[in-house]
Tab-separated table of C-alpha atoms in Angstrom:
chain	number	residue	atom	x	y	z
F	1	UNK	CA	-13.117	36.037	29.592
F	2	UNK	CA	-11.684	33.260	27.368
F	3	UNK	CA	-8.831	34.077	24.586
F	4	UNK	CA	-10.084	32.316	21.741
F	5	UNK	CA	-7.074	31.628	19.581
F	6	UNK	CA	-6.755	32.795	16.037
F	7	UNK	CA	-6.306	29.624	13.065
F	8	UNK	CA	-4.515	31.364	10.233
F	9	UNK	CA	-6.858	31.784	7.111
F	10	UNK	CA	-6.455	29.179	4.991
F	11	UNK	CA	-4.682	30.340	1.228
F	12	UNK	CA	-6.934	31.064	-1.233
F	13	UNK	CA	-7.243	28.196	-3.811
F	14	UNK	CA	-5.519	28.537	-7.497
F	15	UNK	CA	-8.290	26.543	-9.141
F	16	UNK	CA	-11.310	24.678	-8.593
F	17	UNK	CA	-11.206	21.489	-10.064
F	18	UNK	CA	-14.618	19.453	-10.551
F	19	UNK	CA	-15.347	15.805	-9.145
F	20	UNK	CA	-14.209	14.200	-12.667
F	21	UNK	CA	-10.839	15.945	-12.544
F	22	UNK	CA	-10.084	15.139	-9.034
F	23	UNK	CA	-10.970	11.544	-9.967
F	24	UNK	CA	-8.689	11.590	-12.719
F	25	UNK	CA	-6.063	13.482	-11.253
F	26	UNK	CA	-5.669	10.328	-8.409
F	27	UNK	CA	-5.684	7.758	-11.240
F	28	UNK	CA	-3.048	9.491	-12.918
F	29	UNK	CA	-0.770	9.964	-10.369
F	30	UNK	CA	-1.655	6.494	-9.129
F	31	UNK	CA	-0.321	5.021	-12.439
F	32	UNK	CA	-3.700	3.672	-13.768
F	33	UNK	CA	-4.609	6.219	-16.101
F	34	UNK	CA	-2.301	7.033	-19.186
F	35	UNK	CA	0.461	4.680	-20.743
F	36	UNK	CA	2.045	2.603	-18.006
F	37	UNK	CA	6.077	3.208	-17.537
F	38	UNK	CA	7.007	-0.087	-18.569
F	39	UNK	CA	10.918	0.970	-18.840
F	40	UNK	CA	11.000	2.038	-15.001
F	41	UNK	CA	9.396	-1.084	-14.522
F	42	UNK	CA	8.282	-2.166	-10.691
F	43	UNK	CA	11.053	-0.170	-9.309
F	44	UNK	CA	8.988	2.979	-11.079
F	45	UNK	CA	6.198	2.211	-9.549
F	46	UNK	CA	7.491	1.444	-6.445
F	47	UNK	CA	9.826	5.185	-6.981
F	48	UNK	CA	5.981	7.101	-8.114
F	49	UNK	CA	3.827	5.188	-5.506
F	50	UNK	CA	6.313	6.508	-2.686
F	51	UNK	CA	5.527	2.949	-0.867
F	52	UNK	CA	3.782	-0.796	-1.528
F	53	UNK	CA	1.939	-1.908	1.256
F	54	UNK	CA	2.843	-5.738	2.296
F	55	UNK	CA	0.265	-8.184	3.405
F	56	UNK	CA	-0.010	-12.041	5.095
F	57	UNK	CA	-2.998	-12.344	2.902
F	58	UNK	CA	-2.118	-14.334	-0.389
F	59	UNK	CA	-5.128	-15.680	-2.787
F	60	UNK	CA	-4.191	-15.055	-6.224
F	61	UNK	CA	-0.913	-13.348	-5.480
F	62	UNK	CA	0.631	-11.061	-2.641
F	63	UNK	CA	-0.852	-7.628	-2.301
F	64	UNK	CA	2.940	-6.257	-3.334
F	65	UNK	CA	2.522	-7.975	-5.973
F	66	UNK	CA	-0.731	-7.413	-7.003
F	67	UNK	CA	0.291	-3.411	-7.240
F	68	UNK	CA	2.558	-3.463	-9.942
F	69	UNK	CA	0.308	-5.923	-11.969
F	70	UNK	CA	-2.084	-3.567	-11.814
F	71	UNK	CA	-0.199	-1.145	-13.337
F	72	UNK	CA	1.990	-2.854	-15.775
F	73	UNK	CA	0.274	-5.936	-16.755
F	74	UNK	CA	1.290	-9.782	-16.303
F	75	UNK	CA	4.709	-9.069	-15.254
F	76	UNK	CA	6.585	-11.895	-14.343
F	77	UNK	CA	5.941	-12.621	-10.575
F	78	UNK	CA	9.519	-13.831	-9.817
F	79	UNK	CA	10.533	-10.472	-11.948
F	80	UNK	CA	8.587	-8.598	-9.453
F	81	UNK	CA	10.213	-9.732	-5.928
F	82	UNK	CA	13.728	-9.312	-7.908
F	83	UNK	CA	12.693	-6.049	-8.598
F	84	UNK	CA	11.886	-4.602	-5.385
F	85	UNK	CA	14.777	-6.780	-3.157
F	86	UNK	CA	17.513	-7.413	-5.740
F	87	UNK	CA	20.941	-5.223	-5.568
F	88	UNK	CA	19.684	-2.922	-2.057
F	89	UNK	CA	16.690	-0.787	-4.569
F	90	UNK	CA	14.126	-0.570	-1.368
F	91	UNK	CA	13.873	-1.405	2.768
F	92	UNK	CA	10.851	-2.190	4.682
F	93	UNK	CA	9.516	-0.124	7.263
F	94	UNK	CA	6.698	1.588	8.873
F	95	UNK	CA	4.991	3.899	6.560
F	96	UNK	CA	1.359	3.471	5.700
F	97	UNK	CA	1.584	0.265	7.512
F	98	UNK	CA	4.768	-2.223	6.909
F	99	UNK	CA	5.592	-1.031	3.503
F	100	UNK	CA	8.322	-1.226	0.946
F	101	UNK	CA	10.173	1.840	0.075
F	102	UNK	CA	12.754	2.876	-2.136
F	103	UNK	CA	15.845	3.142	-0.533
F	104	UNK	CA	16.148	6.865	-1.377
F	105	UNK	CA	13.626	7.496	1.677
F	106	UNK	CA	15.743	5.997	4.086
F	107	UNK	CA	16.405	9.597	5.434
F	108	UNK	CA	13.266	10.680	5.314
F	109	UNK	CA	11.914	7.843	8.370
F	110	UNK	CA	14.472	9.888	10.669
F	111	UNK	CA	11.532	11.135	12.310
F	112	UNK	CA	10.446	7.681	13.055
F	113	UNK	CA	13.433	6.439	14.322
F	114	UNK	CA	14.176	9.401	16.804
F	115	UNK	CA	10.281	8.765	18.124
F	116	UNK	CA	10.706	5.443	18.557
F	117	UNK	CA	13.639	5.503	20.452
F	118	UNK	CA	12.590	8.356	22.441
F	119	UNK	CA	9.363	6.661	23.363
F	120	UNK	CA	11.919	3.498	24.663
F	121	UNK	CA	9.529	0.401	23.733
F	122	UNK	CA	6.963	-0.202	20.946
F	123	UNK	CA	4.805	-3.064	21.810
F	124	UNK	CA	6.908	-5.009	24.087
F	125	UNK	CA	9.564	-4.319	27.106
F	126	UNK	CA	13.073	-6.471	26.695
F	127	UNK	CA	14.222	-8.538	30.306
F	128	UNK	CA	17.850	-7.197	29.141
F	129	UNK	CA	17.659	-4.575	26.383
F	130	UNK	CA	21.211	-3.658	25.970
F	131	UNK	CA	22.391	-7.417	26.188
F	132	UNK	CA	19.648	-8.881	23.723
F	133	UNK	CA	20.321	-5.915	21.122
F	134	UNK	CA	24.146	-6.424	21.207
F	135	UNK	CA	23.668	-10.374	21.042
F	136	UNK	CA	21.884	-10.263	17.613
F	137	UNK	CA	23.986	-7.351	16.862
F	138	UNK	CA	26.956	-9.369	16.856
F	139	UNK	CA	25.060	-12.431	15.066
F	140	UNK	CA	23.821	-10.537	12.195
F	141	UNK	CA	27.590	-8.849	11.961
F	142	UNK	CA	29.259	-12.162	11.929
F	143	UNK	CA	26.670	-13.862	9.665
F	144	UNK	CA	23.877	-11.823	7.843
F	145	UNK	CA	21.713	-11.116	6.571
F	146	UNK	CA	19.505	-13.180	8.919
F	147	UNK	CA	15.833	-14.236	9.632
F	148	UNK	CA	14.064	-14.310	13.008
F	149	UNK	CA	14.282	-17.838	13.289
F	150	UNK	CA	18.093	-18.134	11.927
F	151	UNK	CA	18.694	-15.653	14.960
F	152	UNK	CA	17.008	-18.198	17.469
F	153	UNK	CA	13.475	-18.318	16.891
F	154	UNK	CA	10.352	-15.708	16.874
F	155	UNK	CA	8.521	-16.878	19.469
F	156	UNK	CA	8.313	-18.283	23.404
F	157	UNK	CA	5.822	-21.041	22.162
F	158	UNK	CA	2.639	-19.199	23.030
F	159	UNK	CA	-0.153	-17.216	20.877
F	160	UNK	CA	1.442	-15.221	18.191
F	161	UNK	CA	2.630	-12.028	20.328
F	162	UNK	CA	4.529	-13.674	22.721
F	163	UNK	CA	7.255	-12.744	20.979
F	164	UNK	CA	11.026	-14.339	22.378
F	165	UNK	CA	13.429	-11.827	23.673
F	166	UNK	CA	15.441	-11.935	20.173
F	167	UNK	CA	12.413	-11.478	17.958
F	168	UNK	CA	11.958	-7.777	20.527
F	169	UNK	CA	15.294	-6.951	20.099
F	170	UNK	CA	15.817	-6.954	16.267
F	171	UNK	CA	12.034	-5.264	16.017
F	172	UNK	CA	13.522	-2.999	18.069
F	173	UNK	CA	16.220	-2.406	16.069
F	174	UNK	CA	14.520	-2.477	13.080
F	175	UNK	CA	12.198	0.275	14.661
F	176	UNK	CA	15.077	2.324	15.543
F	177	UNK	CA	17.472	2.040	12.508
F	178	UNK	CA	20.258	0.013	13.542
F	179	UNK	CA	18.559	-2.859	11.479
F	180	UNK	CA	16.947	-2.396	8.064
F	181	UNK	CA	14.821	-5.350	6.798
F	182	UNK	CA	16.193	-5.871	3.082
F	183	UNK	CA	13.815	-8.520	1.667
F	184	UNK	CA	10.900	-11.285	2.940
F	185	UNK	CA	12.211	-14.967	2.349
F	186	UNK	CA	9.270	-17.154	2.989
F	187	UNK	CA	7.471	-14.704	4.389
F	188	UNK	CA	9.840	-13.931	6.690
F	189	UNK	CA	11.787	-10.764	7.194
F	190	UNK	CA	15.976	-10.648	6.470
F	191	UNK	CA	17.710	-8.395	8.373
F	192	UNK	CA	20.683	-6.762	7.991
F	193	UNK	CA	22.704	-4.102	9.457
F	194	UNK	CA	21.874	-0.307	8.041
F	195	UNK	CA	25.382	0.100	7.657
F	196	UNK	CA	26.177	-2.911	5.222
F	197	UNK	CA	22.580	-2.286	3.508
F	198	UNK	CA	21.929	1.074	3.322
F	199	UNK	CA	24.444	3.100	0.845
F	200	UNK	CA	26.865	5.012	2.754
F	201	UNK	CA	25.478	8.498	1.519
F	202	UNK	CA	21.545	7.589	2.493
F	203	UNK	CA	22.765	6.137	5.891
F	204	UNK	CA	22.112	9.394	8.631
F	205	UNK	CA	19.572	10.890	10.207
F	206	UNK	CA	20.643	14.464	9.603
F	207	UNK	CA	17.725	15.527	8.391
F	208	UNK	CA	15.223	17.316	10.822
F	209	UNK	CA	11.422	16.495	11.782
F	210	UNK	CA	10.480	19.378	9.632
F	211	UNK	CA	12.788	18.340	6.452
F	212	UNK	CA	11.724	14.863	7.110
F	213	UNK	CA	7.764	15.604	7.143
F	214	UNK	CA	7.940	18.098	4.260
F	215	UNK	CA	9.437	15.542	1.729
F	216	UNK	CA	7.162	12.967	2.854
F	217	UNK	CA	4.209	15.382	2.593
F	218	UNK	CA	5.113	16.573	-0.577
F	219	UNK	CA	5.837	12.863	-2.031
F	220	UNK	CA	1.844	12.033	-0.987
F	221	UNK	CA	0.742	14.727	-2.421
F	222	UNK	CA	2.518	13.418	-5.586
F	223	UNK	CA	0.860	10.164	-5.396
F	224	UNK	CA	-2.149	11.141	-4.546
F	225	UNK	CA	-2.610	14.086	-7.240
F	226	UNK	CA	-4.984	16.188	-5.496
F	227	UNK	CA	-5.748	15.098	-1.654
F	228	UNK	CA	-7.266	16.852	1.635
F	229	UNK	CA	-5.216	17.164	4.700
F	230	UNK	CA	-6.411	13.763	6.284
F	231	UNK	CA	-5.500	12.054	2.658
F	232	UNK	CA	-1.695	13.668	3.123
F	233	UNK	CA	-1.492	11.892	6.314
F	234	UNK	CA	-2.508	9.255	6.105
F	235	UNK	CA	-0.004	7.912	2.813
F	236	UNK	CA	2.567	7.586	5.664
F	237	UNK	CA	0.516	7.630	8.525
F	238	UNK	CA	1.315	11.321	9.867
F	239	UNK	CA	-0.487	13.174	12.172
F	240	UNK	CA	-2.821	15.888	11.221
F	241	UNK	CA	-0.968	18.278	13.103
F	242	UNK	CA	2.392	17.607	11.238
F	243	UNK	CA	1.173	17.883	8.324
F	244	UNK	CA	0.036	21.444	8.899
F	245	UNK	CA	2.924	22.210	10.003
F	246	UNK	CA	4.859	21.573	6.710
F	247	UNK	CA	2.629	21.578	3.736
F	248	UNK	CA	2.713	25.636	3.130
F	249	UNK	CA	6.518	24.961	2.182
F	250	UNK	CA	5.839	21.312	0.843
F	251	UNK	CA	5.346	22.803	-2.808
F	252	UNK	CA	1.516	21.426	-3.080
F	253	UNK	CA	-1.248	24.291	-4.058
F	254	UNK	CA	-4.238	24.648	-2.312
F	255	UNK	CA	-7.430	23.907	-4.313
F	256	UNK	CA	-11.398	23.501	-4.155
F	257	UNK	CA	-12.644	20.418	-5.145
F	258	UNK	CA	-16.670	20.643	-6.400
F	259	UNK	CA	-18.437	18.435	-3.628
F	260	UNK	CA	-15.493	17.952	-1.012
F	261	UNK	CA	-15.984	19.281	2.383
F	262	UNK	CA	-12.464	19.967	3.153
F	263	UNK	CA	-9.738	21.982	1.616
F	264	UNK	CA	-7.375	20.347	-0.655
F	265	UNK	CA	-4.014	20.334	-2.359
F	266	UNK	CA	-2.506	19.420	-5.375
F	267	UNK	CA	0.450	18.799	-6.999
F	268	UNK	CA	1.491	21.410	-9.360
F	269	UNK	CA	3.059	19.184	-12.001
F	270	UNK	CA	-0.226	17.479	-11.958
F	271	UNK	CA	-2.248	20.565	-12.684
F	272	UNK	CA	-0.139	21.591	-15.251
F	273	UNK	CA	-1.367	18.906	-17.855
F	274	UNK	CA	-5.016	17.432	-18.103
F	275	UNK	CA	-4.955	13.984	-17.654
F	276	UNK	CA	-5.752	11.727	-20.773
F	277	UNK	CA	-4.822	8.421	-22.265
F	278	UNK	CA	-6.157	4.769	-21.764
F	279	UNK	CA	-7.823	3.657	-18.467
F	280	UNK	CA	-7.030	0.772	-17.139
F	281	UNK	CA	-9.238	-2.285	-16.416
F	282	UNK	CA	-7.631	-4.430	-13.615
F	283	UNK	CA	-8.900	-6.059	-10.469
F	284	UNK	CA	-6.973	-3.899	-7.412
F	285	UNK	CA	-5.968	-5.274	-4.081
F	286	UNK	CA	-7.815	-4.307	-1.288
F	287	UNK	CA	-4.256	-2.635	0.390
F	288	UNK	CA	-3.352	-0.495	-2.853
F	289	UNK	CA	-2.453	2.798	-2.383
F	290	UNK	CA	-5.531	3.836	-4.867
F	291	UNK	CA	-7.979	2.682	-2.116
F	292	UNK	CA	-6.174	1.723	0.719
F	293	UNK	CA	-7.884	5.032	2.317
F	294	UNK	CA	-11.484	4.167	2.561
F	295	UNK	CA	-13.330	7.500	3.149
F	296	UNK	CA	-11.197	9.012	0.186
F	297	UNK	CA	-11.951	5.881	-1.886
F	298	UNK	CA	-15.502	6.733	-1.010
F	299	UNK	CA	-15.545	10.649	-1.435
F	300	UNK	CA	-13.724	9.839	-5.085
F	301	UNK	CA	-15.165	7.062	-6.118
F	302	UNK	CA	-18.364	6.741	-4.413
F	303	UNK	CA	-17.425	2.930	-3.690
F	304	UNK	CA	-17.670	1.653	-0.412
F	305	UNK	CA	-15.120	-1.489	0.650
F	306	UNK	CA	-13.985	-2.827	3.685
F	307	UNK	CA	-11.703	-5.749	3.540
F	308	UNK	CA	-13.910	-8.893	5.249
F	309	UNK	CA	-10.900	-11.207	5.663
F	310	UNK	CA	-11.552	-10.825	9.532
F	311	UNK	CA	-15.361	-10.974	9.441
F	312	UNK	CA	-16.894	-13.884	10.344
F	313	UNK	CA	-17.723	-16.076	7.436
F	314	UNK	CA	-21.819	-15.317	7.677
F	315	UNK	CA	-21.628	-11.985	8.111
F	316	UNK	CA	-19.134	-11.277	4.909
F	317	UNK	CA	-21.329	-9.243	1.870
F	318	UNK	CA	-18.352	-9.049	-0.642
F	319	UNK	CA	-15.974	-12.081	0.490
F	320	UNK	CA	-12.955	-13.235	2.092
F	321	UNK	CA	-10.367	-10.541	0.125
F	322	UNK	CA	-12.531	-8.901	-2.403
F	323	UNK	CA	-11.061	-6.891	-5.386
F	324	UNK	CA	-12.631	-4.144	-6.318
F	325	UNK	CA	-13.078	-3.664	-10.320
F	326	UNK	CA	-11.027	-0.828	-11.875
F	327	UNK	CA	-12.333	-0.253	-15.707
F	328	UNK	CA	-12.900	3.205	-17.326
F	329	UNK	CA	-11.564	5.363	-14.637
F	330	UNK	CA	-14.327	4.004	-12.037
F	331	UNK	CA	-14.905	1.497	-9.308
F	332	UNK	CA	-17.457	-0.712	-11.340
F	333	UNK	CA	-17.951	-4.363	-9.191
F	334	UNK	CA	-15.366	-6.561	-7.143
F	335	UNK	CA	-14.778	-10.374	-6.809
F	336	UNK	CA	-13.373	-12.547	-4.230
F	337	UNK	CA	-11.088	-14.924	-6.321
F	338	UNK	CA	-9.455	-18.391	-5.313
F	339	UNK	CA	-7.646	-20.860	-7.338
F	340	UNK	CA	-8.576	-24.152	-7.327
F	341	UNK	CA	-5.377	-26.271	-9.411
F	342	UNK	CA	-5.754	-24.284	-12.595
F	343	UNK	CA	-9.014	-22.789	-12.662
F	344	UNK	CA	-9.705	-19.312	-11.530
F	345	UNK	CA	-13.121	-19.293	-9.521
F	346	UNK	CA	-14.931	-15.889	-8.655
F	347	UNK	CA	-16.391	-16.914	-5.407
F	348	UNK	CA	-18.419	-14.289	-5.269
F	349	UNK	CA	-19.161	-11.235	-7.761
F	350	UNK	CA	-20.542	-8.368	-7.496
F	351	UNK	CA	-21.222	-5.473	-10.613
F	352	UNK	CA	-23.101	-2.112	-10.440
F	353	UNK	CA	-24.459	-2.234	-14.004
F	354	UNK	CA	-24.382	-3.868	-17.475
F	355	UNK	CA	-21.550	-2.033	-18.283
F	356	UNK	CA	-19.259	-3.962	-15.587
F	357	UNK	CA	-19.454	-6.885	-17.203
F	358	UNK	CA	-17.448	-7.384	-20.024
F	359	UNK	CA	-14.281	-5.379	-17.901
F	360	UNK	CA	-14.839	-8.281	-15.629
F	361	UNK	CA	-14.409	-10.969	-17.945
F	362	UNK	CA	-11.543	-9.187	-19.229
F	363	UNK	CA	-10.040	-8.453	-15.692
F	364	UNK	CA	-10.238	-11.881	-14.314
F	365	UNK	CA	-9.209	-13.747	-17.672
F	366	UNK	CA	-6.370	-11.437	-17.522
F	367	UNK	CA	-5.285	-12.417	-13.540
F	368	UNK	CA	-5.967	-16.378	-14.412
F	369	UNK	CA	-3.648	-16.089	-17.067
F	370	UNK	CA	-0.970	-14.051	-15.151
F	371	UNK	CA	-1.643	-16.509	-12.342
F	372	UNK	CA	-1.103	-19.638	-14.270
F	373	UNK	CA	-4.851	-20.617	-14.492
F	374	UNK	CA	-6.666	-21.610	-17.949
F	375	UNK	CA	-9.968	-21.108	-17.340
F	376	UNK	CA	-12.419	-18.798	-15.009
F	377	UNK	CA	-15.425	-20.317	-13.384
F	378	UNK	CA	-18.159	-17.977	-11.150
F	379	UNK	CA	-19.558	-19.309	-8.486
F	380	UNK	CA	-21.851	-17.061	-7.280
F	381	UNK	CA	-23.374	-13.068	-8.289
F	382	UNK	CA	-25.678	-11.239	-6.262
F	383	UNK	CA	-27.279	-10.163	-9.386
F	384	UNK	CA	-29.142	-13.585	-11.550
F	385	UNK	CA	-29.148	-11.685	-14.704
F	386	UNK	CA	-25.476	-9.788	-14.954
F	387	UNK	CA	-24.247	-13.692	-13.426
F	388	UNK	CA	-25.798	-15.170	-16.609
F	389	UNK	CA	-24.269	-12.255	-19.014
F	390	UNK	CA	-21.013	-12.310	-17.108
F	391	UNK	CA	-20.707	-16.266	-17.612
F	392	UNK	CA	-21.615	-15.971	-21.464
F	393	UNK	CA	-18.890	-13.160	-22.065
F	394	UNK	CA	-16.718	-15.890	-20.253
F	395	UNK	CA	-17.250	-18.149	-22.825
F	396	UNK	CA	-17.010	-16.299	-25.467
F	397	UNK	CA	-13.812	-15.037	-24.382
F	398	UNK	CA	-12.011	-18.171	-23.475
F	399	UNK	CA	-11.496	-20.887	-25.637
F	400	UNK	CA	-12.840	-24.077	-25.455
F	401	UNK	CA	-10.934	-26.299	-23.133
C-alpha cells in the first residue's frame, strides 16, 4: 500500500475581501492609488516597489523610468537616473529579472549568491576561471568603477552570447557578489567591487536561506497588497516551494479573495485601512511591477497583455511595446507610442469603451509633454468611432500649434 503524505491544512483566512478590494488593495500598495509620496521621491518608490525592472527596450523612455513617472508625474528624467545611481542608494541584480534594488537588500540576495556559486557556472564555463576573475579583479581595484568594454571588451566578435572570457568573469562575479553593478552608463553596466560600493554594515552574507526568503517574501507581499502564493514568487522570482516554506513566519495573513482559485495573503498594514484617494491615469510600461505578472494582471484586472516586441511585425494585435491604460483604478485601452522629432504618435490604440477616451488624451498629452513632444497625433484605432472621439478630445485638449 502507498503512504500518501499529509499537506498541513492551510490557516483559516481573517477576512474575505471581494474582487474590488483586492483590486484596490494592489493599486495601493503599487503606488497608483492615493496621493503619490512626492517627498521620498524615486528612491520611495524604488524603497515601496522592493525592485524596478530594467529593459533594452526604449520608445518614449526606459521602462525604469517609465515606473516612477507613473507614479509621481513628469519628473525630471535626468532627476530620475540621479536618483536611483547617485551617492550608492541601489545595486542591480537578479530579482524579478535584472532589477534595481535599494541597497538595503543587498543581504537579502545571499541566497542567490551562495546558489550561484554552488551551482559553479550560470550560462557560460570560463577557459581559466580563477585567472580571468583575479585579472578584472585587480583592474577594477586599480581603476573602477569599470564597464565591460573599459575591462577589454564584451564580446569574441560573434552573435551576441559569445561572450569574451572577461565579460564571463565579471558576470560571474557579479552573480556571486564579489562585483556589484552600481549604475548603467550608456546602457552599459559599471562595476565595482562590493567592498568599495556596498556600505560596510550591508556587505555579508550572514543571513540564512530562511532569513533571506522570509524578508523577501514578506517585502512582495508588501508590494503586492494582497497576492496568492505564485504572485509571492514570482516578485523575486522564488520558487513555490520556498515560499511555503517561509510565509507562515513572513507576517502576511491568509485571506479569501471572492473569485480567486487559490489561497491568498495580505499584508496586515494594508488591511488595516481601506484604500481611498485619487486614481491615477497614466500609461504603464509593459515590465512594471503592477502587471509585469500576466495571469495576476489578468485574474485582477481582467486585461490580457503580452508584450509583442518579439512578434513578428504581422502577427502583432496591440504593437511593438504597448502601454496599457491605467485610469480609475482599471486597465481601460493601451497604445504603442513612438516619437517622431516632437510629435507624439499613437501607432496604434486600442480602448474598451467610451469611457477610455478622454483618460487617453489625458495620458498621452501628459507623456508628450514629459517627453519633450508638443503635440499627439493617432495613427491608427481598432475602433472607427472611439478613433474619431479620441482625435477630437485631442484637439480640444491641445492648443493650436
Amino acid at each position: 500500500m502507498i503512504a500518501v503524505t499529509q499537506l498541513p491544512a492551510l490557516p483559516k483566512p481573517v477576512t474575505t475581501l471581494s474582487r474590488d478590494d483586492a483590486r484596490r488593495l494592489s493599486l495601493r500598495a503599487q503606488g497608483l492609488l492615493g496621493a503619490p509620496d512626492r517627498r521620498a521621491g524615486v528612491r520611495g518608490v524604488l524603497r515601496h516597489l522592493g525592485a524596478v525592472q530594467l529593459d533594452t527596450i526604449s520608445v518614449l523612455a526606459r521602462s525604469h523610468e517609465l515606473v516612477p513617472y507613473a507614479r509621481l508625474g513628469a519628473v525630471g528624467r535626468p532627476d530620475v537616473e540621479s536618483a536611483y545611481w547617485a551617492d550608492g542608494h541601489s545595486f542591480e541584480y537578479w530579482s524579478h529579472a535584472a532589477c534595481i534594488l535599494p541597497i538595503e537588500e543587498w543581504p537579502h540576495f545571499a541566497f542567490r549568491r551562495r546558489a550561484r556559486r554552488a551551482k559553479g557556472h550560470r550560462w557560460h564555463l570560463m577557459a581559466d576561471r580563477e585567472r580571468s576573475c583575479a585579472a578584472v579583479l585587480d583592474r577594477l581595484t586599480a581603476d573602477g568603477p569599470l564597464t565591460t568594454t573599459e575591462l577589454g571588451g564584451g564580446r569574441n566578435g560573434g552573435e551576441w552570447w559569445d561572450w569574451s572570457e572577461t565579460k564571463i568573469a565579471v558576470e560571474w562575479l557579479l552573480d556571486t557578489g564579489e562585483v556589484v553593478c552600481t549604475r548603467r552608463r550608456a546602457w552599459k553596466r559599471v562595476y565595482d567591487l562590493a567592498e568599495r560600493a556596498v556600505p560596510g554594515p550591508l556587505l555579508h552574507d550572514d543571513l540564512d536561506d530562511t532569513a533571506c526568503l522570509r524578508r523577501l517574501v514578506a517585502q512582495a507581499g508588501a508590494a503586492l497588497g494582497v497576492a496568492t502564493r505564485a504572485d509571492l514568487a514570482d516578485y523575486h522570482r522564488l520558487k513555490g516551494e520556498q515560499v511555503d516554506a517561509v510565509i507562515a513566519d513572513s507576517g502576511l495573513v491568509p485571506v479569501e479573495v471572492e473569485g480567486w482559485r487559490k489561497p491568498a495573503w495580505a499584508d496586515p498594514a494594508a488591511l488595516a485601512t481601506p484604500p481611498r484617494g485619487r486614481h491615477r491615469t497614466t500609461l504603464l510600461s509593459p515590465f512594471d511591477s503592477l502587471i509585469w505578472d500576466r495571469p495576476r494582471t489578468e485574474r485582477i484586472f481582467g486585461f490580457t497583455h503580452r508584450l509583442e516586441a518579439y512578434v513578428p511585425r504581422p502577427q502583432r494585435i496591440h504593437g511593438y511595446f504597448a502601454m496599457p491604460l491605467l485610469a480609475g483604478g482599471r486597465l481601460r485601452g493601451r497604445v504603442d507610442p513612438a516619437r517622431e522629432g516632437t510629435t507624439l504618435v499613437a501607432r496604434q490604440v486600442s480602448m474598451q469603451d467610451d469611457k477610455a477616451v478622454a483618460p487617453m488624451a489625458q495620458a498621452l498629452l501628459e507623456a508628450a509633454g514629459w517627453v519633450g513632444c508638443d503635440a499627439v497625433r493617432v495613427e491608427r484605432c481598432d475602433d472607427p468611432r472611439l478613433a474619431a472621439a479620441l482625435r477630437a478630445e485631442l484637439d480640444r485638449l491641445q492648443p493650436p500649434v
